[in-house]
């Protein structure tokens, strides 16, 4: 698939629907979703709460420097609220790293790659070594990518550095993220594991 995420001129007033693409493989239970969230400062949020998904702290850069762990934590919380609430799933971060789209490109974008585990009840119970019955759970391995996109009125390129809350204004800033998840055992299967890794390695971000 090729997903075009830049909003058209007549789509500036967005709804609260942040998931712009979703696909599921019913056989393996794997899910691929693409999410687009609008970031805005406190003043913009006060003026139009229904169009803001992420509130930026004054003087703080988004997804950058010392604020990165905090922003990742909030990104995962919003993922759980959006996709896992119904199944009572909770996602725990395993690891993350920042990469750059292409060296030598004046419009380089820093992309966050993260690996996490979502644990959710399976509906059954098991008896532990102490003889206590506890709810059974299943784990889903999650891989995600996220990038901050600045909709500059002068061009259609992404920012080379994370924008601060003061610089957002009318230009508008979005967090674009892609989430691929599947039951842990599916990642280990010879056929499905290869397919999932092929899907993940084929993900490209373009401008």
mmCIF file of C-alpha atoms in Angstrom:
data_model
loop_
_atom_site.group_PDB
_atom_site.id
_atom_site.type_symbol
_atom_site.label_atom_id
_atom_site.label_comp_id
_atom_site.label_asym_id
_atom_site.label_seq_id
_atom_site.Cartn_x
_atom_site.Cartn_y
_atom_site.Cartn_z
ATOM 1 C CA UNK A 1 0.000 0.000 0.000
ATOM 2 C CA UNK A 2 0.928 3.643 -0.451
ATOM 3 C CA UNK A 3 -0.665 5.900 2.143
ATOM 4 C CA UNK A 4 -0.840 9.661 1.471
ATOM 5 C CA UNK A 5 -1.070 11.482 4.779
ATOM 6 C CA UNK A 6 -0.794 15.194 3.971
ATOM 7 C CA UNK A 7 -4.266 16.710 4.481
ATOM 8 C CA UNK A 8 -5.880 18.495 1.549
ATOM 9 C CA UNK A 9 -6.750 22.185 1.815
ATOM 10 C CA UNK A 10 -10.420 21.379 2.442
ATOM 11 C CA UNK A 11 -9.583 18.872 5.196
ATOM 12 C CA UNK A 12 -7.924 21.216 7.700
ATOM 13 C CA UNK A 13 -10.730 20.633 10.193
ATOM 14 C CA UNK A 14 -10.046 17.060 11.164
ATOM 15 C CA UNK A 15 -12.223 14.773 13.216
ATOM 16 C CA UNK A 16 -11.073 12.885 16.286
ATOM 17 C CA UNK A 17 -10.483 9.808 14.125
ATOM 18 C CA UNK A 18 -6.713 9.398 14.172
ATOM 19 C CA UNK A 19 -6.387 5.948 12.544
ATOM 20 C CA UNK A 20 -6.120 6.570 8.812
ATOM 21 C CA UNK A 21 -5.359 2.990 7.715
ATOM 22 C CA UNK A 22 -5.820 -0.455 9.228
ATOM 23 C CA UNK A 23 -5.368 -4.006 7.953
ATOM 24 C CA UNK A 24 -5.738 -7.345 9.745
ATOM 25 C CA UNK A 25 -4.778 -10.901 8.915
ATOM 26 C CA UNK A 26 -7.468 -13.017 10.571
ATOM 27 C CA UNK A 27 -5.457 -16.221 10.242
ATOM 28 C CA UNK A 28 -2.464 -15.030 12.242
ATOM 29 C CA UNK A 29 -4.095 -12.209 14.197
ATOM 30 C CA UNK A 30 -1.509 -9.699 12.962
ATOM 31 C CA UNK A 31 -2.592 -6.075 12.670
ATOM 32 C CA UNK A 32 -1.092 -3.122 10.799
ATOM 33 C CA UNK A 33 -2.319 0.396 11.556
ATOM 34 C CA UNK A 34 -1.224 3.886 10.539
ATOM 35 C CA UNK A 35 -2.084 6.740 12.870
ATOM 36 C CA UNK A 36 -1.943 10.487 12.355
ATOM 37 C CA UNK A 37 -2.171 12.757 15.390
ATOM 38 C CA UNK A 38 -2.198 16.545 15.458
ATOM 39 C CA UNK A 39 0.109 18.266 17.925
ATOM 40 C CA UNK A 40 -0.641 21.774 19.146
ATOM 41 C CA UNK A 41 0.370 24.159 21.902
ATOM 42 C CA UNK A 42 -1.758 25.038 24.912
ATOM 43 C CA UNK A 43 -3.271 28.118 23.276
ATOM 44 C CA UNK A 44 -4.357 26.179 20.199
ATOM 45 C CA UNK A 45 -5.808 23.441 22.397
ATOM 46 C CA UNK A 46 -7.873 25.963 24.342
ATOM 47 C CA UNK A 47 -9.255 27.388 21.111
ATOM 48 C CA UNK A 48 -10.094 24.054 19.450
ATOM 49 C CA UNK A 49 -9.942 21.048 21.751
ATOM 50 C CA UNK A 50 -11.652 18.779 19.213
ATOM 51 C CA UNK A 51 -8.793 19.088 16.708
ATOM 52 C CA UNK A 52 -5.809 18.428 18.998
ATOM 53 C CA UNK A 53 -4.522 14.982 19.926
ATOM 54 C CA UNK A 54 -1.220 15.945 21.568
ATOM 55 C CA UNK A 55 -0.579 18.973 23.792
ATOM 56 C CA UNK A 56 2.926 20.376 23.700
ATOM 57 C CA UNK A 57 4.679 21.807 26.733
ATOM 58 C CA UNK A 58 5.947 25.395 26.344
ATOM 59 C CA UNK A 59 9.617 25.552 25.391
ATOM 60 C CA UNK A 60 9.886 21.786 24.905
ATOM 61 C CA UNK A 61 10.905 20.028 21.691
ATOM 62 C CA UNK A 62 8.764 17.145 20.506
ATOM 63 C CA UNK A 63 10.371 13.682 20.313
ATOM 64 C CA UNK A 64 13.829 15.086 20.923
ATOM 65 C CA UNK A 65 16.591 15.113 23.510
ATOM 66 C CA UNK A 66 15.697 14.634 27.142
ATOM 67 C CA UNK A 67 11.976 14.730 26.306
ATOM 68 C CA UNK A 68 12.165 11.622 24.100
ATOM 69 C CA UNK A 69 11.464 9.011 26.852
ATOM 70 C CA UNK A 70 8.462 11.024 28.061
ATOM 71 C CA UNK A 71 7.057 11.405 24.537
ATOM 72 C CA UNK A 72 7.536 7.682 23.838
ATOM 73 C CA UNK A 73 5.664 6.830 27.039
ATOM 74 C CA UNK A 74 2.768 9.075 26.025
ATOM 75 C CA UNK A 75 2.815 7.627 22.490
ATOM 76 C CA UNK A 76 2.383 4.114 23.916
ATOM 77 C CA UNK A 77 -0.365 5.237 26.310
ATOM 78 C CA UNK A 78 -2.323 6.752 23.408
ATOM 79 C CA UNK A 79 -1.787 3.510 21.455
ATOM 80 C CA UNK A 80 -3.302 1.497 24.315
ATOM 81 C CA UNK A 81 -6.207 3.924 24.712
ATOM 82 C CA UNK A 82 -6.906 3.721 20.995
ATOM 83 C CA UNK A 83 -6.342 0.045 20.175
ATOM 84 C CA UNK A 84 -6.205 -2.024 23.373
ATOM 85 C CA UNK A 85 -8.788 -0.623 25.788
ATOM 86 C CA UNK A 86 -11.548 -2.984 24.684
ATOM 87 C CA UNK A 87 -9.305 -6.019 25.243
ATOM 88 C CA UNK A 88 -7.755 -4.612 28.442
ATOM 89 C CA UNK A 89 -4.290 -4.738 26.919
ATOM 90 C CA UNK A 90 -1.260 -2.961 28.374
ATOM 91 C CA UNK A 91 1.869 -2.230 26.340
ATOM 92 C CA UNK A 92 5.381 -2.175 27.808
ATOM 93 C CA UNK A 93 8.346 -0.643 25.988
ATOM 94 C CA UNK A 94 11.262 -3.009 25.328
ATOM 95 C CA UNK A 95 13.666 -0.826 23.327
ATOM 96 C CA UNK A 96 13.859 2.138 20.958
ATOM 97 C CA UNK A 97 16.275 3.981 18.678
ATOM 98 C CA UNK A 98 16.299 7.056 16.449
ATOM 99 C CA UNK A 99 17.290 6.777 12.774
ATOM 100 C CA UNK A 100 17.536 9.212 9.874
ATOM 101 C CA UNK A 101 15.658 8.793 6.596
ATOM 102 C CA UNK A 102 18.561 9.516 4.245
ATOM 103 C CA UNK A 103 21.995 10.965 4.797
ATOM 104 C CA UNK A 104 22.857 14.007 2.741
ATOM 105 C CA UNK A 105 19.219 14.996 2.232
ATOM 106 C CA UNK A 106 18.475 18.537 3.355
ATOM 107 C CA UNK A 107 15.018 17.341 4.415
ATOM 108 C CA UNK A 108 16.220 14.487 6.619
ATOM 109 C CA UNK A 109 13.671 13.305 9.165
ATOM 110 C CA UNK A 110 14.409 11.618 12.464
ATOM 111 C CA UNK A 111 12.341 8.444 12.760
ATOM 112 C CA UNK A 112 11.658 6.665 16.030
ATOM 113 C CA UNK A 113 11.739 2.856 15.931
ATOM 114 C CA UNK A 114 10.419 1.040 18.971
ATOM 115 C CA UNK A 115 9.794 -2.531 20.065
ATOM 116 C CA UNK A 116 7.207 -3.296 22.736
ATOM 117 C CA UNK A 117 5.047 -6.067 24.189
ATOM 118 C CA UNK A 118 1.292 -5.870 24.689
ATOM 119 C CA UNK A 119 -0.104 -8.167 27.383
ATOM 120 C CA UNK A 120 -3.828 -8.884 27.483
ATOM 121 C CA UNK A 121 -6.143 -11.369 29.220
ATOM 122 C CA UNK A 122 -6.852 -14.552 27.261
ATOM 123 C CA UNK A 123 -10.109 -15.302 29.073
ATOM 124 C CA UNK A 124 -8.879 -18.324 31.040
ATOM 125 C CA UNK A 125 -7.073 -18.963 34.307
ATOM 126 C CA UNK A 126 -4.054 -20.941 35.454
ATOM 127 C CA UNK A 127 -2.847 -22.244 38.809
ATOM 128 C CA UNK A 128 0.530 -20.964 39.909
ATOM 129 C CA UNK A 129 3.111 -22.739 42.081
ATOM 130 C CA UNK A 130 1.411 -21.409 45.220
ATOM 131 C CA UNK A 131 -1.896 -22.949 44.213
ATOM 132 C CA UNK A 132 -3.467 -19.586 43.425
ATOM 133 C CA UNK A 133 -5.609 -19.237 40.314
ATOM 134 C CA UNK A 134 -4.599 -16.272 38.195
ATOM 135 C CA UNK A 135 -5.941 -14.923 34.902
ATOM 136 C CA UNK A 136 -4.145 -16.256 31.832
ATOM 137 C CA UNK A 137 -2.611 -13.723 29.483
ATOM 138 C CA UNK A 138 -1.257 -13.634 25.954
ATOM 139 C CA UNK A 139 1.541 -11.444 24.618
ATOM 140 C CA UNK A 140 1.669 -9.600 21.319
ATOM 141 C CA UNK A 141 4.969 -8.365 19.929
ATOM 142 C CA UNK A 142 4.702 -4.798 18.679
ATOM 143 C CA UNK A 143 6.952 -2.874 16.313
ATOM 144 C CA UNK A 144 6.306 0.789 15.582
ATOM 145 C CA UNK A 145 7.745 3.752 13.719
ATOM 146 C CA UNK A 146 6.946 7.391 14.442
ATOM 147 C CA UNK A 147 7.999 10.645 12.822
ATOM 148 C CA UNK A 148 7.197 14.298 13.493
ATOM 149 C CA UNK A 149 5.894 16.005 10.346
ATOM 150 C CA UNK A 150 5.817 19.781 10.051
ATOM 151 C CA UNK A 151 3.274 21.089 7.521
ATOM 152 C CA UNK A 152 5.226 24.201 6.572
ATOM 153 C CA UNK A 153 3.140 26.564 4.458
ATOM 154 C CA UNK A 154 6.166 27.206 2.215
ATOM 155 C CA UNK A 155 6.854 23.656 1.139
ATOM 156 C CA UNK A 156 5.838 20.032 1.627
ATOM 157 C CA UNK A 157 8.908 18.675 3.386
ATOM 158 C CA UNK A 158 9.412 17.347 6.863
ATOM 159 C CA UNK A 159 11.507 19.203 9.401
ATOM 160 C CA UNK A 160 15.133 18.284 9.910
ATOM 161 C CA UNK A 161 14.830 18.870 13.658
ATOM 162 C CA UNK A 162 11.954 18.463 16.073
ATOM 163 C CA UNK A 163 9.925 21.718 16.193
ATOM 164 C CA UNK A 164 9.297 23.482 19.484
ATOM 165 C CA UNK A 165 5.793 24.360 20.640
ATOM 166 C CA UNK A 166 6.342 28.053 19.884
ATOM 167 C CA UNK A 167 7.142 27.348 16.223
ATOM 168 C CA UNK A 168 4.031 25.338 15.410
ATOM 169 C CA UNK A 169 1.303 27.933 14.980
ATOM 170 C CA UNK A 170 -0.581 27.906 11.701
ATOM 171 C CA UNK A 171 1.891 25.604 9.983
ATOM 172 C CA UNK A 172 0.614 22.622 11.947
ATOM 173 C CA UNK A 173 2.551 19.630 13.226
ATOM 174 C CA UNK A 174 1.537 15.977 13.133
ATOM 175 C CA UNK A 175 2.876 12.757 14.605
ATOM 176 C CA UNK A 176 2.686 10.017 12.007
ATOM 177 C CA UNK A 177 3.093 6.494 13.379
ATOM 178 C CA UNK A 178 2.861 2.951 12.039
ATOM 179 C CA UNK A 179 2.144 -0.043 14.287
ATOM 180 C CA UNK A 180 2.640 -3.718 13.409
ATOM 181 C CA UNK A 181 1.592 -6.270 16.028
ATOM 182 C CA UNK A 182 1.024 -10.020 16.147
ATOM 183 C CA UNK A 183 0.907 -12.776 18.790
ATOM 184 C CA UNK A 184 4.398 -13.581 20.011
ATOM 185 C CA UNK A 185 4.304 -17.152 18.710
ATOM 186 C CA UNK A 186 3.421 -15.948 15.193
ATOM 187 C CA UNK A 187 6.722 -14.060 15.019
ATOM 188 C CA UNK A 188 8.516 -17.332 15.774
ATOM 189 C CA UNK A 189 6.807 -19.442 13.083
ATOM 190 C CA UNK A 190 8.982 -20.129 9.994
ATOM 191 C CA UNK A 191 6.474 -18.864 7.413
ATOM 192 C CA UNK A 192 4.546 -16.172 9.280
ATOM 193 C CA UNK A 193 7.653 -14.863 11.032
ATOM 194 C CA UNK A 194 9.344 -14.292 7.675
ATOM 195 C CA UNK A 195 6.235 -12.536 6.305
ATOM 196 C CA UNK A 196 5.982 -10.225 9.309
ATOM 197 C CA UNK A 197 9.654 -9.276 9.102
ATOM 198 C CA UNK A 198 9.337 -8.709 5.346
ATOM 199 C CA UNK A 199 6.402 -6.376 5.940
ATOM 200 C CA UNK A 200 8.372 -4.489 8.558
ATOM 201 C CA UNK A 201 11.555 -4.185 6.485
ATOM 202 C CA UNK A 202 9.532 -2.907 3.497
ATOM 203 C CA UNK A 203 8.108 0.087 5.395
ATOM 204 C CA UNK A 204 9.415 3.320 3.879
ATOM 205 C CA UNK A 205 8.750 6.912 4.759
ATOM 206 C CA UNK A 206 8.702 9.364 1.851
ATOM 207 C CA UNK A 207 7.934 13.037 1.378
#
